[in-house]
Amino acid sequence: MTDSSMPTARLGDGGPEVGAQGLGCMGMSFAYGPADADASRATLERALELGVTLYDTADAYSEGENERFLAPFFRAHRDEVVVATKFALSIPPDDPTRRIVRNDAPYVREAVEASLRRLEVDVIDLYYMHRRDVNVPIEESVGAMADLVREGKVKHLGLSEVTAGELRAAHAVHPIAAVQSEWSLFSRDIEAGVVPAAAELGVALVPYSPLGRGFLTGAVTGTDGLAADDFRRQQPRFTGDNARANAALLDPVRTVAEAHGATLGQIALAWVQQRARVHGLPVIPIPGTRKPARVEENTAATGIVLTEDELSLLEPIAEKVAGDRYADMTFSSAGRE
């Protein structure tokens, strides 16, 4: 049973109502080094108890293994959870730095059928296009996704890392419930175009990496101690002089955290959550974790409200961040905006 004390938000006009904070499940089997499967399962259950109902995965996470891992949890709680997964991106296991993107209509159908099998569900609640292939008209891709809605394989459509123009073009083909993009105290590029477009169209924003992939918690401010296959080793913000410069930017976050008796991560999440009021649209961040104690900490942030003075103190951080959020920004909306 979920905790009704967590606020809720709606995924777009006509979309499902979900807990105001979701859970990013990628790290349970991908990207951040070895995971404890039992702890991850306990995290899923604890998140649901705390009011988390939106669970996010993708077929690219360890070649579908993340979807398979989540299937038993979804099966046990199908009527309580909103299942979100993605297609379009594949990462060759022999070269984790490489990205292959496909948005063509035949691939959309192939991908959804594979995800339905791995997830062991009859319908996917929210189906995202993970990354944009600029060689395929977005109208074609979203048209193929819309066919899946008509066929009952998918309930709602989402896009990830699209520009404002791409969002508008897609929404003209079929209503888009949510846009997933990186948004945090360290990453605010989407505020220039994507966020206003989403607010105008009635589309929810689902920020991934709202904790800056752990940097904003103060626990991981460089590559020291990271597993050899941890993908943050490829992220410019975690390396060398960039990491040292970015670590210094956490000082105002600490100041605000001390005032609230909170952790740095809770303040970073509270800031993201308050973007809903600032920009006038639903905002449902999906911090990822593999530990029950961490999901308890994260969800507690939904009760923190920052003052205008505190928001002003945090305002300058993003423009001072050293390093791009990806080594190759062409796969992000900022690389095309």
Coordinates of C-alpha atoms in Angstrom, one line a residue:
M1 CA 0.0 0.0 0.0
T2 CA 1.3 3.4 -0.9
D3 CA 1.7 6.4 1.4
S4 CA -1.0 8.9 0.5
S5 CA 1.0 11.7 2.2
M6 CA 3.2 12.2 -0.9
P7 CA 1.9 14.9 -3.2
T8 CA 0.9 13.8 -6.7
A9 CA 1.2 15.3 -10.2
R10 CA -0.4 14.4 -13.5
L11 CA 1.7 13.2 -16.5
G12 CA 0.3 15.6 -19.1
D13 CA -3.3 16.5 -20.0
G14 CA -5.2 13.3 -19.6
G15 CA -2.2 11.3 -18.4
P16 CA -2.0 9.3 -15.2
E17 CA -1.7 10.9 -11.7
V18 CA 1.5 9.7 -10.1
G19 CA 3.5 10.4 -7.0
A20 CA 5.3 13.8 -7.3
Q21 CA 8.6 11.9 -7.2
G22 CA 9.4 8.8 -9.3
L23 CA 12.2 6.3 -9.3
G24 CA 14.9 5.9 -11.9
C25 CA 15.8 2.2 -12.0
M26 CA 18.7 2.2 -14.4
G27 CA 21.4 1.8 -11.8
M28 CA 19.9 -1.4 -10.5
S29 CA 21.5 -3.2 -13.5
F30 CA 23.5 -0.7 -15.5
A31 CA 25.9 2.3 -15.6
Y32 CA 27.0 2.6 -11.9
G33 CA 28.9 -0.5 -11.2
P34 CA 27.8 -3.7 -9.5
A35 CA 24.4 -3.7 -7.7
D36 CA 23.0 -5.8 -4.9
A37 CA 19.8 -7.4 -6.4
D38 CA 18.2 -8.0 -3.0
A39 CA 18.8 -4.3 -2.0
S40 CA 17.4 -3.1 -5.3
R41 CA 14.2 -5.2 -4.8
A42 CA 13.8 -3.8 -1.3
T43 CA 14.3 -0.3 -2.7
L44 CA 11.4 -0.9 -5.2
E45 CA 9.1 -2.1 -2.4
R46 CA 10.0 0.7 -0.1
A47 CA 9.6 3.3 -2.8
L48 CA 6.0 2.1 -3.4
E49 CA 5.3 2.2 0.4
L50 CA 6.4 5.8 0.4
G51 CA 4.1 6.9 -2.4
V52 CA 6.3 6.5 -5.5
T53 CA 4.3 5.1 -8.4
L54 CA 6.2 6.1 -11.5
Y55 CA 9.1 3.6 -12.3
D56 CA 11.4 4.4 -15.1
T57 CA 13.5 2.0 -17.2
A58 CA 14.7 1.5 -20.8
D59 CA 15.5 -1.2 -23.2
A60 CA 19.0 0.2 -23.5
Y61 CA 19.9 -0.5 -19.8
S62 CA 22.1 -3.5 -19.9
E63 CA 20.5 -4.8 -23.2
G64 CA 17.1 -5.2 -21.7
E65 CA 18.2 -6.8 -18.4
N66 CA 16.8 -3.8 -16.4
E67 CA 13.4 -4.4 -17.8
R68 CA 13.7 -8.2 -17.0
F69 CA 14.8 -7.4 -13.5
L70 CA 11.8 -5.1 -12.9
A71 CA 9.2 -7.5 -14.3
P72 CA 8.5 -9.5 -11.1
F73 CA 7.9 -6.2 -9.2
F74 CA 5.6 -4.8 -11.8
R75 CA 3.7 -8.1 -12.0
A76 CA 3.1 -8.1 -8.2
H77 CA 2.0 -4.5 -8.2
R78 CA 0.5 -3.9 -11.6
D79 CA -2.5 -1.9 -10.5
E80 CA -0.4 0.3 -8.3
V81 CA 2.4 1.4 -10.5
V82 CA 3.0 3.3 -13.7
V83 CA 5.5 1.5 -16.0
A84 CA 7.7 3.8 -18.1
T85 CA 10.2 2.5 -20.5
K86 CA 12.0 3.7 -23.6
F87 CA 13.2 2.7 -27.1
A88 CA 15.6 4.1 -29.7
L89 CA 19.0 3.9 -28.0
S90 CA 21.3 1.0 -27.9
I91 CA 24.8 0.8 -26.4
P92 CA 27.2 -1.9 -27.7
P93 CA 28.5 -3.9 -24.8
D94 CA 32.0 -3.9 -26.3
D95 CA 32.1 -0.1 -26.5
P96 CA 30.1 1.6 -23.8
T97 CA 31.1 5.0 -25.2
R98 CA 29.2 4.4 -28.4
R99 CA 25.5 5.2 -29.1
I100 CA 23.3 3.8 -31.8
V101 CA 19.9 5.6 -32.3
R102 CA 17.0 4.3 -34.4
N103 CA 13.6 6.0 -34.7
D104 CA 12.2 4.4 -37.9
A105 CA 8.7 3.0 -37.8
P106 CA 9.7 -0.7 -38.2
Y107 CA 12.1 -0.4 -35.3
V108 CA 9.5 1.2 -33.1
R109 CA 7.3 -1.8 -33.5
E110 CA 10.1 -4.3 -33.0
A111 CA 11.3 -2.5 -29.8
V112 CA 7.8 -2.3 -28.2
E113 CA 7.2 -6.0 -28.7
A114 CA 10.5 -6.8 -27.1
S115 CA 9.9 -4.6 -24.1
L116 CA 6.4 -6.0 -23.6
R117 CA 7.9 -9.5 -23.4
R118 CA 10.7 -8.5 -21.1
L119 CA 8.5 -6.5 -18.8
E120 CA 5.8 -9.2 -18.8
V121 CA 3.0 -6.7 -19.1
D122 CA 0.1 -6.4 -21.6
V123 CA 0.5 -2.6 -22.0
I124 CA 3.2 0.0 -21.3
D125 CA 1.8 3.0 -19.4
L126 CA 4.3 5.5 -20.7
Y127 CA 6.5 4.8 -23.7
Y128 CA 9.3 7.2 -24.5
M129 CA 11.5 7.8 -27.5
H130 CA 14.8 7.7 -25.7
R131 CA 16.9 9.7 -28.2
R132 CA 16.3 11.5 -31.5
D133 CA 17.5 10.3 -34.8
V134 CA 17.6 13.5 -36.9
N135 CA 17.6 11.5 -40.1
V136 CA 14.0 10.3 -39.4
P137 CA 11.2 12.9 -39.4
I138 CA 9.8 13.0 -35.9
E139 CA 6.3 12.9 -37.4
E140 CA 7.1 9.4 -38.7
S141 CA 8.4 8.2 -35.4
V142 CA 5.6 9.6 -33.3
G143 CA 3.1 8.4 -35.9
A144 CA 4.4 4.9 -35.4
M145 CA 4.2 5.3 -31.6
A146 CA 0.6 6.6 -32.0
D147 CA -0.3 3.4 -33.8
L148 CA 0.8 1.5 -30.6
V149 CA -1.6 3.5 -28.6
R150 CA -4.5 2.7 -30.9
E151 CA -3.5 -1.0 -30.8
G152 CA -3.6 -1.0 -27.0
K153 CA 0.1 -1.8 -26.5
V154 CA 0.9 1.7 -25.1
K155 CA -1.2 4.1 -23.1
H156 CA 0.7 7.4 -23.2
L157 CA 3.7 8.7 -25.2
G158 CA 6.8 10.5 -24.0
L159 CA 10.0 11.9 -25.6
S160 CA 13.4 12.3 -24.1
E161 CA 16.0 14.9 -24.9
V162 CA 14.0 16.7 -27.6
T163 CA 14.1 20.3 -28.5
A164 CA 11.2 22.7 -28.2
G165 CA 10.6 22.5 -31.9
E166 CA 10.7 18.7 -31.9
L167 CA 8.2 18.6 -29.1
R168 CA 5.8 20.9 -30.8
A169 CA 6.0 18.8 -34.1
A170 CA 5.5 15.6 -32.2
H171 CA 2.6 16.9 -30.1
A172 CA 0.8 17.9 -33.4
V173 CA 0.8 14.3 -34.4
H174 CA -0.3 12.8 -31.0
P175 CA -0.5 14.2 -27.5
I176 CA 2.7 13.9 -25.6
A177 CA 2.3 13.2 -21.9
A178 CA 5.9 13.8 -20.7
V179 CA 9.3 15.0 -21.8
Q180 CA 12.2 13.5 -19.9
S181 CA 15.4 15.5 -19.9
E182 CA 18.3 16.2 -17.5
W183 CA 17.3 19.0 -15.1
S184 CA 19.1 19.9 -11.9
L185 CA 21.0 22.7 -10.1
F186 CA 23.9 21.7 -12.4
S187 CA 21.9 21.4 -15.7
R188 CA 19.4 24.0 -16.7
D189 CA 19.7 24.3 -20.5
I190 CA 16.2 23.0 -21.1
E191 CA 14.7 26.1 -19.4
A192 CA 15.4 28.2 -22.5
G193 CA 13.1 26.4 -24.9
V194 CA 11.9 23.0 -23.9
V195 CA 10.3 23.9 -20.5
P196 CA 8.2 26.9 -21.9
A197 CA 7.1 24.7 -24.8
A198 CA 6.0 21.9 -22.4
A199 CA 4.1 24.4 -20.2
E200 CA 2.4 25.8 -23.3
L201 CA 1.3 22.3 -24.5
G202 CA 0.3 20.8 -21.2
V203 CA 3.2 18.4 -21.1
A204 CA 4.8 17.2 -17.9
L205 CA 8.6 17.4 -17.3
V206 CA 10.3 14.3 -15.9
P207 CA 13.8 15.3 -14.9
Y208 CA 16.4 12.6 -14.9
S209 CA 19.7 12.9 -12.9
P210 CA 18.1 15.6 -10.7
L211 CA 21.0 14.9 -8.3
G212 CA 23.6 15.5 -11.0
R213 CA 24.4 11.7 -11.1
G214 CA 25.3 11.9 -7.4
F215 CA 27.5 15.0 -7.6
L216 CA 24.9 17.2 -5.9
T217 CA 24.7 14.9 -2.9
G218 CA 28.4 15.6 -2.2
A219 CA 29.1 11.9 -2.1
V220 CA 30.6 11.6 -5.6
T221 CA 32.6 14.6 -6.7
G222 CA 35.0 12.9 -9.0
T223 CA 36.0 9.5 -10.3
D224 CA 37.9 8.3 -7.2
G225 CA 36.3 5.2 -5.9
L226 CA 34.1 4.6 -8.9
A227 CA 33.9 1.1 -10.4
A228 CA 35.9 0.6 -13.5
D229 CA 32.7 0.4 -15.6
D230 CA 30.9 3.3 -14.0
F231 CA 29.9 5.5 -16.9
R232 CA 30.5 8.7 -14.8
R233 CA 34.2 8.1 -15.7
Q234 CA 33.2 9.3 -19.2
Q235 CA 31.3 12.4 -17.9
P236 CA 33.3 15.7 -18.2
R237 CA 31.9 17.1 -15.0
F238 CA 33.5 14.3 -12.9
T239 CA 37.0 14.5 -14.3
G240 CA 40.1 16.5 -13.5
D241 CA 39.9 20.3 -13.0
N242 CA 36.2 20.2 -13.8
A243 CA 35.4 18.0 -10.9
R244 CA 37.4 20.2 -8.5
A245 CA 35.7 23.4 -9.7
N246 CA 32.3 21.8 -9.5
A247 CA 32.9 20.5 -5.9
A248 CA 33.3 24.1 -4.8
L249 CA 29.8 25.0 -6.2
L250 CA 28.2 22.8 -3.5
D251 CA 28.9 25.4 -0.7
P252 CA 25.6 27.3 -1.1
V253 CA 23.7 23.9 -1.2
R254 CA 25.3 23.1 2.1
T255 CA 24.3 26.4 3.6
V256 CA 20.6 25.8 2.6
A257 CA 20.8 22.2 3.8
E258 CA 22.0 23.2 7.2
A259 CA 19.1 25.7 7.5
H260 CA 16.6 22.9 6.9
G261 CA 18.4 20.2 8.8
A262 CA 18.4 18.4 5.4
T263 CA 21.0 16.6 3.2
L264 CA 22.5 18.2 0.1
G265 CA 20.5 15.8 -2.1
Q266 CA 17.2 16.8 -0.5
I267 CA 17.9 20.4 -1.2
A268 CA 18.8 19.6 -4.8
L269 CA 15.5 17.6 -5.2
A270 CA 13.5 20.4 -3.5
W271 CA 14.9 22.9 -6.0
V272 CA 13.8 20.7 -8.9
Q273 CA 10.4 20.1 -7.4
Q274 CA 9.8 23.8 -7.1
R275 CA 10.4 24.3 -10.8
A276 CA 6.8 23.3 -11.1
R277 CA 5.7 26.5 -9.5
V278 CA 8.3 28.6 -11.1
H279 CA 7.5 27.4 -14.7
G280 CA 3.8 26.4 -14.3
L281 CA 3.9 22.8 -15.3
P282 CA 4.0 19.3 -13.6
V283 CA 7.5 18.3 -12.7
I284 CA 8.1 14.7 -11.5
P285 CA 11.8 14.1 -10.9
I286 CA 13.1 10.5 -11.1
P287 CA 16.2 10.2 -8.8
G288 CA 17.8 6.8 -9.1
T289 CA 18.9 4.8 -6.2
R290 CA 19.5 1.1 -5.2
K291 CA 19.1 1.5 -1.4
P292 CA 16.0 1.7 0.7
A293 CA 17.5 4.3 3.0
R294 CA 18.3 6.5 0.1
V295 CA 14.8 6.4 -1.3
E296 CA 13.5 7.4 2.1
E297 CA 15.8 10.4 2.1
N298 CA 14.8 11.3 -1.5
T299 CA 11.1 11.1 -1.0
A300 CA 11.3 13.2 2.2
A301 CA 12.5 16.1 0.0
T302 CA 8.9 16.4 -1.4
G303 CA 8.0 18.1 1.9
I304 CA 10.8 20.7 1.8
V305 CA 9.9 24.2 0.5
L306 CA 12.8 26.6 -0.2
T307 CA 12.4 30.3 0.5
E308 CA 12.9 33.0 -2.2
D309 CA 16.2 33.9 -0.5
E310 CA 17.4 30.3 -0.6
L311 CA 16.4 30.0 -4.2
S312 CA 18.3 33.2 -5.0
L313 CA 21.4 31.7 -3.3
L314 CA 21.2 28.6 -5.4
E315 CA 20.4 30.5 -8.7
P316 CA 24.0 31.2 -9.9
I317 CA 25.3 27.6 -9.6
A318 CA 24.4 26.3 -13.0
E319 CA 26.1 29.0 -15.0
K320 CA 29.4 28.2 -13.2
V321 CA 29.4 24.5 -13.8
A322 CA 32.6 23.2 -15.6
G323 CA 32.2 20.7 -18.3
D324 CA 29.2 19.6 -20.5
R325 CA 26.7 17.0 -19.1
Y326 CA 27.8 14.5 -21.8
A327 CA 31.1 14.0 -23.6
D328 CA 29.1 14.1 -26.8
M329 CA 26.3 16.6 -26.6
T330 CA 24.8 15.8 -30.0
F331 CA 22.6 13.2 -28.3
S332 CA 21.1 15.8 -26.1
S333 CA 18.5 18.5 -26.8
A334 CA 21.0 21.2 -26.0
G335 CA 23.2 19.9 -28.8
R336 CA 20.5 20.7 -31.3
E337 CA 18.7 23.6 -29.8

